[in-house]
PDB file of C-alpha atoms in Angstrom:
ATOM      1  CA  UNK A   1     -46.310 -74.969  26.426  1.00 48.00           C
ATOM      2  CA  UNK A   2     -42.980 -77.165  26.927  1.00 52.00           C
ATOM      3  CA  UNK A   3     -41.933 -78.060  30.130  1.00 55.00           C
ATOM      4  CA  UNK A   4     -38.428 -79.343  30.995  1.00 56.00           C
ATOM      5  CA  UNK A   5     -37.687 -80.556  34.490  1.00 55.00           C
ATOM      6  CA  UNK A   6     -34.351 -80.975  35.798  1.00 50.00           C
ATOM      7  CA  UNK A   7     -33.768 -83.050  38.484  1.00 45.00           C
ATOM      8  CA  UNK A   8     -31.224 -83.369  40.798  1.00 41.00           C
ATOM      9  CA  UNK A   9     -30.996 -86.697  43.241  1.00 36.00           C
ATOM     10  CA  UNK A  10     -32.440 -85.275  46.423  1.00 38.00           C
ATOM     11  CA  UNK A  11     -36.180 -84.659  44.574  1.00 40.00           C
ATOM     12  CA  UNK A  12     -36.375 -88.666  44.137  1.00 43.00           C
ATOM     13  CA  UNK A  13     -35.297 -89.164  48.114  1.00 41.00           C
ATOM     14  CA  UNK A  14     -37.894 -85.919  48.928  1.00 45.00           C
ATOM     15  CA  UNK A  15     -40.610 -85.997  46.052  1.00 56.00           C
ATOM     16  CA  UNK A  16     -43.007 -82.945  46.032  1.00 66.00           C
ATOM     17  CA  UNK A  17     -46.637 -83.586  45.878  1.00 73.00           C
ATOM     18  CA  UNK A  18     -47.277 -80.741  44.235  1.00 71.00           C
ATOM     19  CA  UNK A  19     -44.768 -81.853  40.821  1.00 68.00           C
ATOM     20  CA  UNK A  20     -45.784 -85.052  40.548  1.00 73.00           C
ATOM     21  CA  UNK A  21     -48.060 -84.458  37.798  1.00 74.00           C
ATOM     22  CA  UNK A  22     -45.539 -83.264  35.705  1.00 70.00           C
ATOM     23  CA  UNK A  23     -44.204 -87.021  35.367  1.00 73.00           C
ATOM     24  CA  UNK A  24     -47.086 -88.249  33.375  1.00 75.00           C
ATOM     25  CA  UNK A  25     -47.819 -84.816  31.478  1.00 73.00           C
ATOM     26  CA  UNK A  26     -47.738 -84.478  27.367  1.00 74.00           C
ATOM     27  CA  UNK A  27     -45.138 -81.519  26.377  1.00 72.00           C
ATOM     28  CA  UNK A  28     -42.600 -82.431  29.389  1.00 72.00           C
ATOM     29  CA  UNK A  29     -39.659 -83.714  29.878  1.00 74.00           C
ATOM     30  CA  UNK A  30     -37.507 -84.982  32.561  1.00 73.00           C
ATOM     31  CA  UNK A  31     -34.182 -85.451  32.908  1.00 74.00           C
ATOM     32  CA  UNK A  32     -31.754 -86.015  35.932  1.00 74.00           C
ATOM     33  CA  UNK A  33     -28.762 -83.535  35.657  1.00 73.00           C
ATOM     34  CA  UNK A  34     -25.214 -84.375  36.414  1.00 74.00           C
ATOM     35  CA  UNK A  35     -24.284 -80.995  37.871  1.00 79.00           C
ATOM     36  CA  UNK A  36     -25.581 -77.703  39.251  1.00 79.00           C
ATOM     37  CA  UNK A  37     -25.877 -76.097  36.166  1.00 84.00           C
ATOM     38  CA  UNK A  38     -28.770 -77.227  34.402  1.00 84.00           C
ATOM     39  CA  UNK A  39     -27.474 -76.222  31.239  1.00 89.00           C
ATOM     40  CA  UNK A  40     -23.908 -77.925  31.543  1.00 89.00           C
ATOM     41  CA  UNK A  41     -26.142 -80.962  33.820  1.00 85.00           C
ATOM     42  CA  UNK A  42     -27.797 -81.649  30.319  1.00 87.00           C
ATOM     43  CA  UNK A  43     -24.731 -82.224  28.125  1.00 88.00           C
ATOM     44  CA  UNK A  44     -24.826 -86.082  26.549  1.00 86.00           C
ATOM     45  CA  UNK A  45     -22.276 -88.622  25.992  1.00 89.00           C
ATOM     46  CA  UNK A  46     -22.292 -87.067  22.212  1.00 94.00           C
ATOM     47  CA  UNK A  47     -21.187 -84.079  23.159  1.00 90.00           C
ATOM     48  CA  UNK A  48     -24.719 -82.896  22.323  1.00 91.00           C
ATOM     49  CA  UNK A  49     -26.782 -80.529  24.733  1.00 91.00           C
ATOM     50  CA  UNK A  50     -29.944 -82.164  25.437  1.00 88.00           C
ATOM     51  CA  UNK A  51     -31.469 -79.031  26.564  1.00 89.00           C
ATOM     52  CA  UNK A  52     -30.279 -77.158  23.981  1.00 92.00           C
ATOM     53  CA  UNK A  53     -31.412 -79.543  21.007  1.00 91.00           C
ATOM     54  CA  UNK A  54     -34.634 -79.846  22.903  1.00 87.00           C
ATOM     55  CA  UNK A  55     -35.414 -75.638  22.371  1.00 90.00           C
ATOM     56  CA  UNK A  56     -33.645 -76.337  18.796  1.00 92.00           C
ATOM     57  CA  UNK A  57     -36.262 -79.041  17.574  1.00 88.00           C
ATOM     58  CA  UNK A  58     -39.182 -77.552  19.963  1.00 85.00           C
ATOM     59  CA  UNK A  59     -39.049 -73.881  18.436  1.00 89.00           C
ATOM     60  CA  UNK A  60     -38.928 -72.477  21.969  1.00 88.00           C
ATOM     61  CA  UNK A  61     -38.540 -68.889  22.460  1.00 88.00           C
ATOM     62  CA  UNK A  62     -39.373 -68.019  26.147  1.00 87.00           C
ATOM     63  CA  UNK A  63     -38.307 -70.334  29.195  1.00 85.00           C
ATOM     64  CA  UNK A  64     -39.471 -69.971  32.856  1.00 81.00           C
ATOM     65  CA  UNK A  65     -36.381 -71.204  34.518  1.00 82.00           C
ATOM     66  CA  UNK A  66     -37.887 -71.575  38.427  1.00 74.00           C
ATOM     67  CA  UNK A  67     -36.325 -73.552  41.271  1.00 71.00           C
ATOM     68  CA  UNK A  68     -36.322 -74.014  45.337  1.00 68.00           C
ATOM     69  CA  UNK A  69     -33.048 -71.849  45.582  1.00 64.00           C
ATOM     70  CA  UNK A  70     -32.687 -68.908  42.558  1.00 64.00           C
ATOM     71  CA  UNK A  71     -29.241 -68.193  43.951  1.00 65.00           C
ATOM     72  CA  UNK A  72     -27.098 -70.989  42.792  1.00 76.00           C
ATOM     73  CA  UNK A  73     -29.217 -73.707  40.617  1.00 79.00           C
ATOM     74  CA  UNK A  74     -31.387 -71.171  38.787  1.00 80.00           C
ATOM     75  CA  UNK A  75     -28.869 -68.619  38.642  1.00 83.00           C
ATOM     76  CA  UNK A  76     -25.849 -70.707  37.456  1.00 87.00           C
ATOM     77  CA  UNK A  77     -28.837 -72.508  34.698  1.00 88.00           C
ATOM     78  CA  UNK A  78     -29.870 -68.624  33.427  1.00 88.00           C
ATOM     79  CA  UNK A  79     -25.857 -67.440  33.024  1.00 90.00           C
ATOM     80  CA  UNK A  80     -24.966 -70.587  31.214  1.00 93.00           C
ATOM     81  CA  UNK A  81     -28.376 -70.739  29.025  1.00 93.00           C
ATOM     82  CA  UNK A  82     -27.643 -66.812  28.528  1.00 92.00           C
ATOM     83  CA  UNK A  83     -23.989 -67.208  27.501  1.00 94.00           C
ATOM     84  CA  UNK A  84     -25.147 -70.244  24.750  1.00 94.00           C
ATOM     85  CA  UNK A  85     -27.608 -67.910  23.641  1.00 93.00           C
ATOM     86  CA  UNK A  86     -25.241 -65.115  22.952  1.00 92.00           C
ATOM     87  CA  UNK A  87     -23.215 -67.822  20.923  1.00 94.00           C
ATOM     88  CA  UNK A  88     -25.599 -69.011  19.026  1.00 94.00           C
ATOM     89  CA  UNK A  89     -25.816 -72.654  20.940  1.00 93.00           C
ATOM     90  CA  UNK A  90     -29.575 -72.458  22.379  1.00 92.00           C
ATOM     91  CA  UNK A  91     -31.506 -70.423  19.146  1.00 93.00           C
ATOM     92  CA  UNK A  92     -34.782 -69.790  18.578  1.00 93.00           C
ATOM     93  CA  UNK A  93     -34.559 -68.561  22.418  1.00 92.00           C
ATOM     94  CA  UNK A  94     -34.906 -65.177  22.430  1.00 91.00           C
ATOM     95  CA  UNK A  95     -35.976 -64.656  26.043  1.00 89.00           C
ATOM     96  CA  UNK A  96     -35.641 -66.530  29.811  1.00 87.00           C
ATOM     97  CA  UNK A  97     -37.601 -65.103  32.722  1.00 84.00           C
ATOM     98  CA  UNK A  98     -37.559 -65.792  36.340  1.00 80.00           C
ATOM     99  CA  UNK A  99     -39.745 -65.451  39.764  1.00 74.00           C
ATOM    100  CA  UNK A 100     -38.949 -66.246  43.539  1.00 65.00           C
ATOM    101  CA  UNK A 101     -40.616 -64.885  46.120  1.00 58.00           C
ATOM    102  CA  UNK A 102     -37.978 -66.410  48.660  1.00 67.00           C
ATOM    103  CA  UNK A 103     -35.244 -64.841  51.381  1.00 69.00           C
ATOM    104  CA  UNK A 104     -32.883 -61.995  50.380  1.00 66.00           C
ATOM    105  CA  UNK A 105     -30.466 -64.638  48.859  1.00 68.00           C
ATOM    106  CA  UNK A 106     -32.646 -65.435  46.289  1.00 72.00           C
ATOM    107  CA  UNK A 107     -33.056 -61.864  44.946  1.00 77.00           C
ATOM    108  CA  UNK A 108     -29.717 -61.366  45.075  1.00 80.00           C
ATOM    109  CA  UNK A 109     -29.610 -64.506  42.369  1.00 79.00           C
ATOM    110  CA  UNK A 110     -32.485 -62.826  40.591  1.00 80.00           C
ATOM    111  CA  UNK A 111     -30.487 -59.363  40.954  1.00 83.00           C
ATOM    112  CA  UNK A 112     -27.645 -60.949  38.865  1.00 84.00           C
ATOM    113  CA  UNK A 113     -29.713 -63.212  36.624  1.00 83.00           C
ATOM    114  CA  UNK A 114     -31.530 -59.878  35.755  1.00 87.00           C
ATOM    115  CA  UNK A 115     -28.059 -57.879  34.996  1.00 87.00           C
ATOM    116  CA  UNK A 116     -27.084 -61.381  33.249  1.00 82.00           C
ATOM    117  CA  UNK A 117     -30.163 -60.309  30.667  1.00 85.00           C
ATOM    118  CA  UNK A 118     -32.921 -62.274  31.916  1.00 85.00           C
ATOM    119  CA  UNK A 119     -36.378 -61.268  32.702  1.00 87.00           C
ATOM    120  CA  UNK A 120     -38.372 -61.286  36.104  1.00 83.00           C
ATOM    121  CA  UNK A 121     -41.469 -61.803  36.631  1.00 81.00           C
ATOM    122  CA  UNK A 122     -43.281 -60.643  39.228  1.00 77.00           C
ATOM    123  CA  UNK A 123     -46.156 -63.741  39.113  1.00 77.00           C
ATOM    124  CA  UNK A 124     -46.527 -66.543  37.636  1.00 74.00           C
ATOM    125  CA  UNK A 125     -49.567 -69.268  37.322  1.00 76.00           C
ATOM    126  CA  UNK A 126     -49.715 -72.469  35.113  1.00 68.00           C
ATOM    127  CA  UNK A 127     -52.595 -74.231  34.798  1.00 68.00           C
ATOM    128  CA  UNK A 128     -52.869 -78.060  34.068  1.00 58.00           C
TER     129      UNK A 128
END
Protein backbone atom coordinates (compact mmCIF):
# COMPACT_ATOMS: atom_id res chain seq x y z
CA UNK A 1 0.00 0.00 0.00
CA UNK A 2 0.95 3.74 -1.12
CA UNK A 3 -0.11 6.47 0.78
CA UNK A 4 -0.14 10.10 -0.45
CA UNK A 5 -1.03 12.88 1.94
CA UNK A 6 -1.98 16.19 0.89
CA UNK A 7 -1.70 18.86 3.04
CA UNK A 8 -3.08 22.02 3.19
CA UNK A 9 -1.56 24.89 5.75
CA UNK A 10 -4.08 24.67 8.55
CA UNK A 11 -2.94 20.70 9.41
CA UNK A 12 0.69 22.18 10.36
CA UNK A 13 -1.10 25.12 12.68
CA UNK A 14 -3.74 22.08 13.99
CA UNK A 15 -1.70 18.70 13.66
CA UNK A 16 -3.79 15.50 14.29
CA UNK A 17 -2.47 13.00 16.66
CA UNK A 18 -3.91 10.43 15.08
CA UNK A 19 -1.75 11.19 11.35
CA UNK A 20 1.28 11.76 12.70
CA UNK A 21 2.61 8.47 12.00
CA UNK A 22 2.17 8.81 8.55
CA UNK A 23 5.24 11.37 8.53
CA UNK A 24 7.84 8.82 9.27
CA UNK A 25 6.04 5.79 7.39
CA UNK A 26 7.81 3.74 4.29
CA UNK A 27 5.31 3.86 1.09
CA UNK A 28 4.07 7.62 1.91
CA UNK A 29 4.34 10.64 0.76
CA UNK A 30 3.64 14.12 1.69
CA UNK A 31 3.21 16.99 -0.03
CA UNK A 32 1.69 20.51 0.77
CA UNK A 33 -0.84 21.49 -2.02
CA UNK A 34 -1.20 24.89 -3.49
CA UNK A 35 -4.96 24.74 -3.99
CA UNK A 36 -8.17 22.92 -3.11
CA UNK A 37 -7.91 20.49 -5.60
CA UNK A 38 -5.51 17.99 -4.72
CA UNK A 39 -5.02 16.99 -8.10
CA UNK A 40 -4.43 20.59 -9.65
CA UNK A 41 -2.59 21.40 -5.74
CA UNK A 42 0.08 18.80 -7.01
CA UNK A 43 1.07 20.31 -10.37
CA UNK A 44 5.13 21.25 -10.35
CA UNK A 45 7.06 24.06 -11.64
CA UNK A 46 7.65 21.53 -14.79
CA UNK A 47 4.44 21.44 -15.66
CA UNK A 48 4.55 17.85 -14.36
CA UNK A 49 1.75 16.37 -12.00
CA UNK A 50 3.38 15.09 -9.02
CA UNK A 51 0.47 13.05 -8.14
CA UNK A 52 -0.03 11.85 -11.28
CA UNK A 53 3.69 10.67 -12.03
CA UNK A 54 3.62 9.30 -8.54
CA UNK A 55 0.49 6.54 -9.63
CA UNK A 56 2.54 6.47 -13.12
CA UNK A 57 5.94 5.17 -11.57
CA UNK A 58 4.05 3.44 -8.43
CA UNK A 59 1.70 1.13 -10.66
CA UNK A 60 -1.29 2.26 -8.59
CA UNK A 61 -4.63 1.14 -9.50
CA UNK A 62 -7.06 1.88 -6.57
CA UNK A 63 -6.85 5.20 -4.39
CA UNK A 64 -8.77 5.91 -1.12
CA UNK A 65 -9.17 9.58 -1.53
CA UNK A 66 -10.53 10.49 2.34
CA UNK A 67 -10.60 13.93 3.96
CA UNK A 68 -12.26 16.08 7.02
CA UNK A 69 -14.84 17.66 4.51
CA UNK A 70 -15.86 15.14 1.27
CA UNK A 71 -17.84 18.06 -0.11
CA UNK A 72 -15.31 20.40 -1.51
CA UNK A 73 -11.52 19.01 -0.96
CA UNK A 74 -12.31 15.35 -1.63
CA UNK A 75 -14.88 16.00 -4.05
CA UNK A 76 -13.11 18.65 -6.22
CA UNK A 77 -9.62 15.92 -5.80
CA UNK A 78 -12.05 12.76 -7.17
CA UNK A 79 -13.63 15.03 -10.34
CA UNK A 80 -10.24 16.28 -11.31
CA UNK A 81 -8.35 12.75 -10.68
CA UNK A 82 -11.55 11.26 -12.62
CA UNK A 83 -11.40 13.69 -15.56
CA UNK A 84 -7.24 12.90 -15.95
CA UNK A 85 -8.17 9.45 -15.85
CA UNK A 86 -10.63 9.62 -18.64
CA UNK A 87 -7.73 11.41 -20.61
CA UNK A 88 -5.31 9.26 -20.13
CA UNK A 89 -3.16 11.68 -17.58
CA UNK A 90 -3.32 9.46 -14.22
CA UNK A 91 -3.03 5.53 -15.91
CA UNK A 92 -2.65 2.52 -14.42
CA UNK A 93 -5.66 3.96 -12.15
CA UNK A 94 -8.45 2.15 -12.88
CA UNK A 95 -10.49 2.84 -9.75
CA UNK A 96 -10.88 5.75 -6.72
CA UNK A 97 -13.17 5.02 -3.79
CA UNK A 98 -14.41 7.09 -1.01
CA UNK A 99 -16.00 6.93 2.74
CA UNK A 100 -17.39 9.70 5.18
CA UNK A 101 -19.51 9.06 7.71
CA UNK A 102 -20.01 12.95 8.30
CA UNK A 103 -23.23 15.58 8.08
CA UNK A 104 -25.58 15.57 5.05
CA UNK A 105 -23.06 17.86 3.18
CA UNK A 106 -20.67 15.36 2.94
CA UNK A 107 -22.93 12.78 1.21
CA UNK A 108 -24.06 15.12 -0.95
CA UNK A 109 -20.07 15.34 -2.07
CA UNK A 110 -20.03 11.57 -2.01
CA UNK A 111 -23.52 11.65 -4.00
CA UNK A 112 -21.69 13.51 -6.85
CA UNK A 113 -18.25 11.93 -6.51
CA UNK A 114 -20.27 8.62 -6.93
CA UNK A 115 -22.24 9.94 -10.25
CA UNK A 116 -18.60 11.45 -11.12
CA UNK A 117 -17.61 7.41 -11.34
CA UNK A 118 -16.05 6.84 -8.14
CA UNK A 119 -16.62 4.17 -5.67
CA UNK A 120 -17.93 4.31 -1.95
CA UNK A 121 -17.16 2.47 0.54
CA UNK A 122 -19.09 1.82 3.22
CA UNK A 123 -15.87 1.03 5.84
CA UNK A 124 -12.70 1.33 5.81
CA UNK A 125 -9.65 0.15 8.28
CA UNK A 126 -5.82 0.45 7.70
CA UNK A 127 -3.62 -1.05 9.80
CA UNK A 128 0.03 0.15 10.53
Amino acid sequence: MFLWGLLVNICRIIPSPELTWLEEAENVSLRQKSCIDGFLGSNREDDLNAFAECVKTKQIKVILALGICTDICVLDFIATTLAAHNVGLAAPLEDIVSWNVQDLMHHVGLYIAEGRGAKIAHRVSFSH
